Every structure is written in structure tokens, then in C-alpha cells.
Amino acid sequence: MKAKSKEKAETQDISELLTSPQLDLFIATGRAASPKDELATMEHPVYAIEDGDQRILSYEHNGQTLEVTPSVKGRATIHDKDIVLCCVSKLVDAINHGQAVSRTVSITAHDLLKFTNRSTSGRGYYLLEQALDRLAGTRIKTSIATGKPARRRTKAFGLIDAYEAVTRGPENRLEELRITLSEFTFDATLALEVLSIDPDYFKLRKGTEKRLYELARKHCGDQGRWKIGLDLLQKKVGSRQPLFKFRAAVRAISEANTLPSYHIVFLHTDDSVVFYGRNEAGLSAMQVDAIAKTPATRSRRKAIREPDNAS
């Protein structure tokens, strides 16, 4: 009886937090926050995987539509997304600690750069502001639903609504940022439609690597195995390369074997890709999988047993 009362009280506390008036400004603290990613943008290619992408992206999958229009400064990239993920991670951490939150997040530029494993040099601050411009300028029109209850409607918005940069000193050094997230992102954050990600995600420097990790994290998760055809994988990644070049890129990433938490195995037999977790479940999946008989997969099985050599 006491357990039920406690559970009811906790549910009421969370309900009150999510339905109470929001703050005008949420000030992110220096408290360590577990990195999170948004489920909706993990599944769909909202962000460009290459710099300078000026094309309008039209995407449809299982009845969900997505149109992304870049600004004159280009479409926001998967690396620009790190800024949004930092804000989302800080908000989720605050929600988990029972704090009220806001769509507008105040954070020091230095903390944001450190969280996303970026350089804190002068150029690092310059590139940060360029990324914010692309996020604010890129427009998205989608029927993808977020929030609870899920609201499915076609809606257009920026990847962030706005940002304000506060500078200090004669060199106008970027000091504080106030970033207003889109309602799309904020609703998903309040509904905790997020997944924890490996901090080493922010060390990945290739856009394709980041997208492969996101898809593996969402579909393979902590399970052992996830298989997908190469053509569908290319669609989900958002690559505009010819298929043979994308195939070569995936094979190169597979051979490098440096993706956090997951191994990638390319299957020549049916032009598909298998993701295996770097854990016991992944090893078990390899042991019962036909691909485990190939030399390439045997080397990955050995790497799972020796995690220090497979970072």
C-alpha cells in the first residue's frame, strides 16, 4: 500500500513539473549531465552530414514527411546539432532533479564547447557562432509527432527559434549564450523522448560516423544486433553520394572499427549492414549469426572480448 502511495506521489510530482508554468529562462549549471540525443532526429536525417549543403531535403518514411530548407549560410550539420544536444542534456538533467525548465537555455560558451568536445580557442568560439547561425536559419517542415500525448500535425519551424550571444572585453569574446529551442525539441524533451549516448559520440569528426552511431543507438540500443539494407541505411543517414561511394564509406568505417559502443559489419552477400553491440549481447549475437564464420567478424568478436583495444 505504501509503495502504491509513493508511486502515485512521484507520478503527481512529474505531472506537476510538466504542466506547471515554465520559466522564462533556464540557467544551465556546471553540474555534469549525461549526454542525451533526441529520438526524432536520431531516426530521420534532419541534419546534413556534410558542410555547405544548400539543397532542400524532401524525405518520407512510413508516412512521416520531412522537408528541410537551408539558409544562405547552408543547412545545419550533424556537428551543429551538438549544440542542441548540450541544451537538451542540461534540461533533462534538471527535470530529473525536479527543477522547472524553459525553452530558453542560458549557458556559458566555454561550458558548451567543453561539453561537446570542441576547441576553446578563439576559432572555436567563432565556429560556434557560425553553427548557431545555421541552426537558426535552417527551416524544417514535418508531420513527425513529438510530446505526450503525441501531436501529429504538419508544422514549420527553425531548428532553434533564436539565440543571443553576450560578448565581453575589447576582443568581443563570446561569453554567454541564450538559446531558445524550437517547440518541437522542447516538447520532446519534456516528454523525455531522448536516449543516453556515449560521450565519445562528440569525438567523432565525420558526419557519416555520427549518423551511423545515432541509428545504431536507436535501433540496436543495448540489444545484440540490428541489420539493415544498404539502400535504406543511406536514406536514413541522409547521404547524397552515389550508392557505390556510400558503400565504400561504410566499409571504411567498418574496417576502422572505432564507432563507440557498436561494431559495423558489411555483408557482401545481400548488400546490407549489421550493427553489433560492444557487449555480451553483441558477442552472443555474433556467435549465433552466420556472419560469425567470416574472418572479418572473428576479429570483431576478439575485439569485444578485449574492450580496451576496441575503444
C-alpha positions as MATLAB code, in Angstrom:
seq = 'MKAKSKEKAETQDISELLTSPQLDLFIATGRAASPKDELATMEHPVYAIEDGDQRILSYEHNGQTLEVTPSVKGRATIHDKDIVLCCVSKLVDAINHGQAVSRTVSITAHDLLKFTNRSTSGRGYYLLEQALDRLAGTRIKTSIATGKPARRRTKAFGLIDAYEAVTRGPENRLEELRITLSEFTFDATLALEVLSIDPDYFKLRKGTEKRLYELARKHCGDQGRWKIGLDLLQKKVGSRQPLFKFRAAVRAISEANTLPSYHIVFLHTDDSVVFYGRNEAGLSAMQVDAIAKTPATRSRRKAIREPDNAS';
ca = [
       0.000    0.000    0.000;
       2.810    2.375    0.898;
       4.602    1.531   -2.356;
       1.489    2.431   -4.360;
       1.132    5.731   -2.483;
       4.774    6.570   -3.130;
       4.415    5.724   -6.833;
       1.286    7.896   -7.061;
       3.069   10.806   -5.358;
       6.045   10.540   -7.726;
       3.697   10.491  -10.732;
       1.927   13.594   -9.420;
       5.267   15.342   -8.900;
       6.321   14.680  -12.504;
       2.892   15.681  -13.808;
       3.030   18.966  -11.904;
       6.506   19.676  -13.251;
       5.469   19.128  -16.867;
       2.182   21.045  -16.670;
       3.191   23.953  -14.433;
       4.078   27.356  -15.961;
       7.559   27.251  -17.461;
      10.400   29.575  -16.551;
      11.272   32.421  -18.904;
      14.940   31.451  -18.707;
      16.663   28.250  -17.638;
      20.226   28.783  -16.415;
      22.347   25.701  -17.068;
      24.722   24.947  -14.219;
      28.153   23.388  -14.384;
      26.750   20.159  -12.953;
      27.765   17.158  -15.032;
      24.908   15.983  -17.247;
      24.645   12.682  -19.083;
      24.672   13.296  -22.868;
      21.255   12.779  -24.478;
      20.007   12.645  -28.057;
      16.532   13.335  -29.483;
      14.667   10.251  -30.686;
      13.014   12.018  -33.648;
      16.244   13.395  -35.107;
      18.103   10.145  -34.423;
      15.668    8.360  -36.727;
      15.405   10.905  -39.548;
      18.097   12.853  -41.499;
      17.185   16.334  -40.269;
      20.810   17.480  -40.191;
      23.284   17.486  -43.092;
      26.265   15.153  -42.833;
      28.455   17.424  -44.979;
      29.325   21.118  -44.745;
      27.914   23.548  -47.305;
      24.779   21.551  -48.145;
      22.428   24.013  -49.884;
      19.841   21.564  -51.179;
      16.256   21.383  -49.957;
      15.774   17.922  -48.470;
      12.458   16.153  -49.063;
      12.130   12.918  -47.096;
       9.329   10.424  -46.458;
       9.362    7.207  -44.478;
       6.411    5.144  -43.253;
       4.011    8.036  -43.762;
       6.159   10.582  -41.922;
       7.292   13.522  -44.017;
      10.172   15.914  -43.628;
      11.293   18.941  -45.624;
      14.447   20.812  -44.605;
      15.284   24.170  -46.190;
      18.735   25.705  -45.611;
      19.523   29.389  -45.238;
      22.092   31.219  -47.374;
      24.683   30.028  -44.833;
      23.853   26.397  -45.538;
      21.899   23.648  -43.872;
      22.661   22.927  -40.213;
      25.007   19.962  -39.923;
      25.132   16.948  -37.627;
      28.038   18.710  -35.876;
      25.875   21.816  -35.329;
      23.347   19.518  -33.687;
      25.798   19.051  -30.793;
      24.705   22.478  -29.534;
      21.068   21.364  -29.354;
      22.087   18.111  -27.666;
      24.002   20.025  -24.999;
      20.887   22.094  -24.212;
      18.643   19.013  -24.220;
      21.053   17.151  -21.928;
      21.083   20.033  -19.438;
      17.271   20.253  -19.484;
      16.802   16.501  -18.959;
      19.269   16.616  -16.064;
      17.271   19.463  -14.495;
      13.956   17.609  -14.977;
      15.454   14.535  -13.334;
      16.443   16.732  -10.371;
      12.913   18.167  -10.061;
      13.732   21.619  -11.438;
      11.455   23.781  -13.576;
      12.805   24.397  -17.064;
      12.403   26.757  -20.003;
      12.697   26.694  -23.787;
      15.403   29.352  -23.461;
      18.642   27.975  -22.067;
      21.406   30.201  -20.713;
      24.842   28.596  -20.820;
      28.417   29.848  -20.956;
      30.068   29.392  -24.324;
      33.019   27.730  -22.595;
      30.798   25.106  -20.914;
      29.054   24.350  -24.200;
      32.357   23.923  -26.042;
      33.724   21.636  -23.329;
      30.533   19.538  -23.197;
      30.664   18.928  -26.956;
      34.422   18.251  -27.023;
      35.196   21.357  -29.091;
      38.207   23.626  -29.070;
      38.023   26.570  -26.648;
      40.418   28.612  -28.788;
      39.351   31.836  -30.471;
      38.486   29.898  -33.617;
      36.346   27.532  -31.549;
      34.171   30.449  -30.417;
      33.951   31.770  -33.986;
      32.835   28.378  -35.332;
      30.287   28.120  -32.516;
      28.588   31.322  -33.621;
      28.583   30.158  -37.250;
      26.890   26.929  -36.167;
      24.228   28.878  -34.270;
      23.523   30.920  -37.408;
      22.928   27.736  -39.407;
      20.678   26.278  -36.707;
      18.593   29.454  -36.557;
      18.432   29.735  -40.352;
      17.547   26.148  -41.246;
      13.804   25.612  -41.520;
      12.045   22.290  -41.072;
       8.534   21.304  -42.109;
       7.383   17.957  -40.771;
       4.491   15.705  -39.796;
       6.642   13.835  -37.228;
       4.949   13.844  -33.830;
       6.639   14.676  -30.525;
       5.402   15.117  -26.959;
       2.825   13.298  -24.842;
       0.119   12.993  -25.920;
       1.740   12.902  -29.357;
       0.536   15.760  -31.525;
       0.713   14.800  -35.186;
       0.359   17.819  -37.405;
       2.326   19.442  -40.178;
       4.391   22.240  -38.735;
       7.232   24.504  -39.897;
       9.890   25.957  -37.603;
      13.604   26.640  -37.195;
      15.929   24.087  -35.638;
      16.328   26.689  -32.906;
      13.957   29.625  -32.555;
      16.595   32.199  -31.699;
      19.859   32.826  -29.909;
      21.517   35.726  -28.137;
      25.281   35.993  -27.749;
      26.816   38.094  -24.977;
      30.418   39.169  -25.517;
      32.950   40.725  -23.166;
      36.148   42.745  -23.453;
      37.804   44.672  -26.294;
      38.071   41.483  -28.376;
      34.319   40.805  -28.045;
      34.991   37.344  -26.640;
      31.833   35.225  -26.700;
      30.871   34.613  -23.070;
      27.207   33.732  -22.554;
      24.647   32.192  -24.888;
      20.884   32.258  -24.604;
      19.471   29.637  -26.928;
      15.721   29.284  -27.476;
      14.886   25.764  -28.595;
      12.055   25.006  -31.012;
       8.751   23.832  -29.534;
       9.344   20.562  -31.418;
      12.565   19.911  -29.484;
      11.280   21.259  -26.171;
       8.084   19.168  -26.268;
      10.148   16.044  -26.955;
      12.494   16.934  -24.092;
       9.643   17.412  -21.609;
       8.244   14.047  -22.685;
      11.728   12.547  -22.176;
      11.786   11.310  -25.770;
      15.551   11.024  -25.571;
      18.240    8.365  -25.301;
      21.532    8.455  -23.435;
      24.525    8.432  -25.770;
      28.196    7.626  -25.350;
      30.223   10.786  -24.515;
      32.693    9.672  -27.210;
      29.989   10.496  -29.760;
      31.226   14.086  -29.585;
      34.715   12.933  -30.591;
      33.502   11.647  -33.957;
      34.595   14.013  -36.729;
      32.850   12.513  -39.768;
      29.180   13.225  -40.306;
      28.500    9.717  -41.607;
      30.044    8.210  -38.457;
      27.749   10.283  -36.258;
      24.643    9.260  -38.196;
      25.620    5.590  -38.114;
      26.104    5.818  -34.352;
      22.712    7.524  -33.880;
      20.911    4.863  -35.897;
      22.738    2.043  -34.128;
      21.940    3.549  -30.723;
      18.245    3.896  -31.567;
      17.673    0.546  -33.265;
      20.294   -1.716  -31.712;
      20.391    0.006  -28.335;
      21.609   -2.372  -25.643;
      20.477   -5.359  -27.699;
      22.928   -7.503  -29.572;
      22.181   -6.953  -33.230;
      20.476   -4.783  -35.849;
      20.511   -5.426  -39.595;
      19.512   -3.011  -42.361;
      19.803   -2.923  -46.159;
      22.416   -0.518  -47.519;
      19.963    1.480  -49.643;
      17.619    2.095  -46.693;
      20.597    2.902  -44.470;
      21.749    5.511  -46.977;
      18.280    7.065  -46.938;
      18.219    7.238  -43.132;
      21.758    8.619  -42.963;
      20.834   11.322  -45.476;
      23.814   10.745  -47.752;
      23.621   12.263  -51.219;
      26.578   10.223  -52.529;
      26.136    7.632  -55.261;
      25.408    4.282  -53.626;
      28.821    2.832  -54.523;
      30.594    5.706  -52.735;
      28.361    5.379  -49.687;
      29.089    1.647  -49.668;
      32.819    2.388  -49.683;
      32.419    4.911  -46.838;
      30.526    2.403  -44.676;
      33.102   -0.297  -45.383;
      35.914    2.083  -44.394;
      34.170    2.898  -41.101;
      33.594   -0.819  -40.556;
      37.283   -1.604  -41.073;
      38.399    1.283  -38.826;
      36.203   -0.231  -36.073;
      36.185    2.929  -33.942;
      32.447    3.597  -33.575;
      31.581    3.982  -29.857;
      29.581    1.082  -28.379;
      28.999   -0.701  -31.705;
      30.746   -2.756  -34.368;
      29.687   -2.491  -38.004;
      29.871   -5.475  -40.363;
      29.189   -5.082  -44.084;
      27.589   -8.110  -45.770;
      28.531   -8.508  -49.430;
      26.018  -11.312  -49.919;
      22.922   -9.096  -49.777;
      24.399   -5.561  -49.650;
      23.394   -4.983  -46.056;
      24.946   -3.795  -42.809;
      24.815   -5.419  -39.370;
      25.465   -3.495  -36.159;
      26.639   -5.445  -33.100;
      26.831   -4.048  -29.592;
      30.250   -3.998  -27.929;
      28.839   -6.047  -25.074;
      27.952   -9.606  -24.146;
      24.693   -9.400  -26.077;
      26.648   -8.400  -29.175;
      29.111  -11.245  -28.726;
      26.248  -13.714  -28.285;
      24.576  -12.404  -31.450;
      27.807  -12.906  -33.380;
      28.176  -16.431  -32.093;
      24.791  -17.471  -33.446;
      24.985  -15.382  -36.612;
      26.107  -16.898  -39.878;
      28.388  -13.916  -40.463;
      30.431  -15.026  -37.423;
      32.124  -17.562  -39.699;
      33.907  -14.855  -41.717;
      37.426  -13.632  -40.804;
      36.263  -10.015  -40.506;
      33.651  -10.905  -37.914;
      36.017  -13.157  -35.956;
      38.293  -10.151  -35.491;
      35.355   -8.164  -34.133;
      34.461  -10.991  -31.737;
      38.011  -10.817  -30.399;
      37.718   -7.028  -30.060;
      34.568   -7.376  -27.938;
      36.406   -9.689  -25.570;
      39.199   -7.093  -25.316;
      37.275   -3.791  -24.876;
      40.405   -1.793  -24.040;
      41.602   -2.414  -27.597;
      38.259   -1.511  -29.203;
      37.551    1.978  -27.995;
];
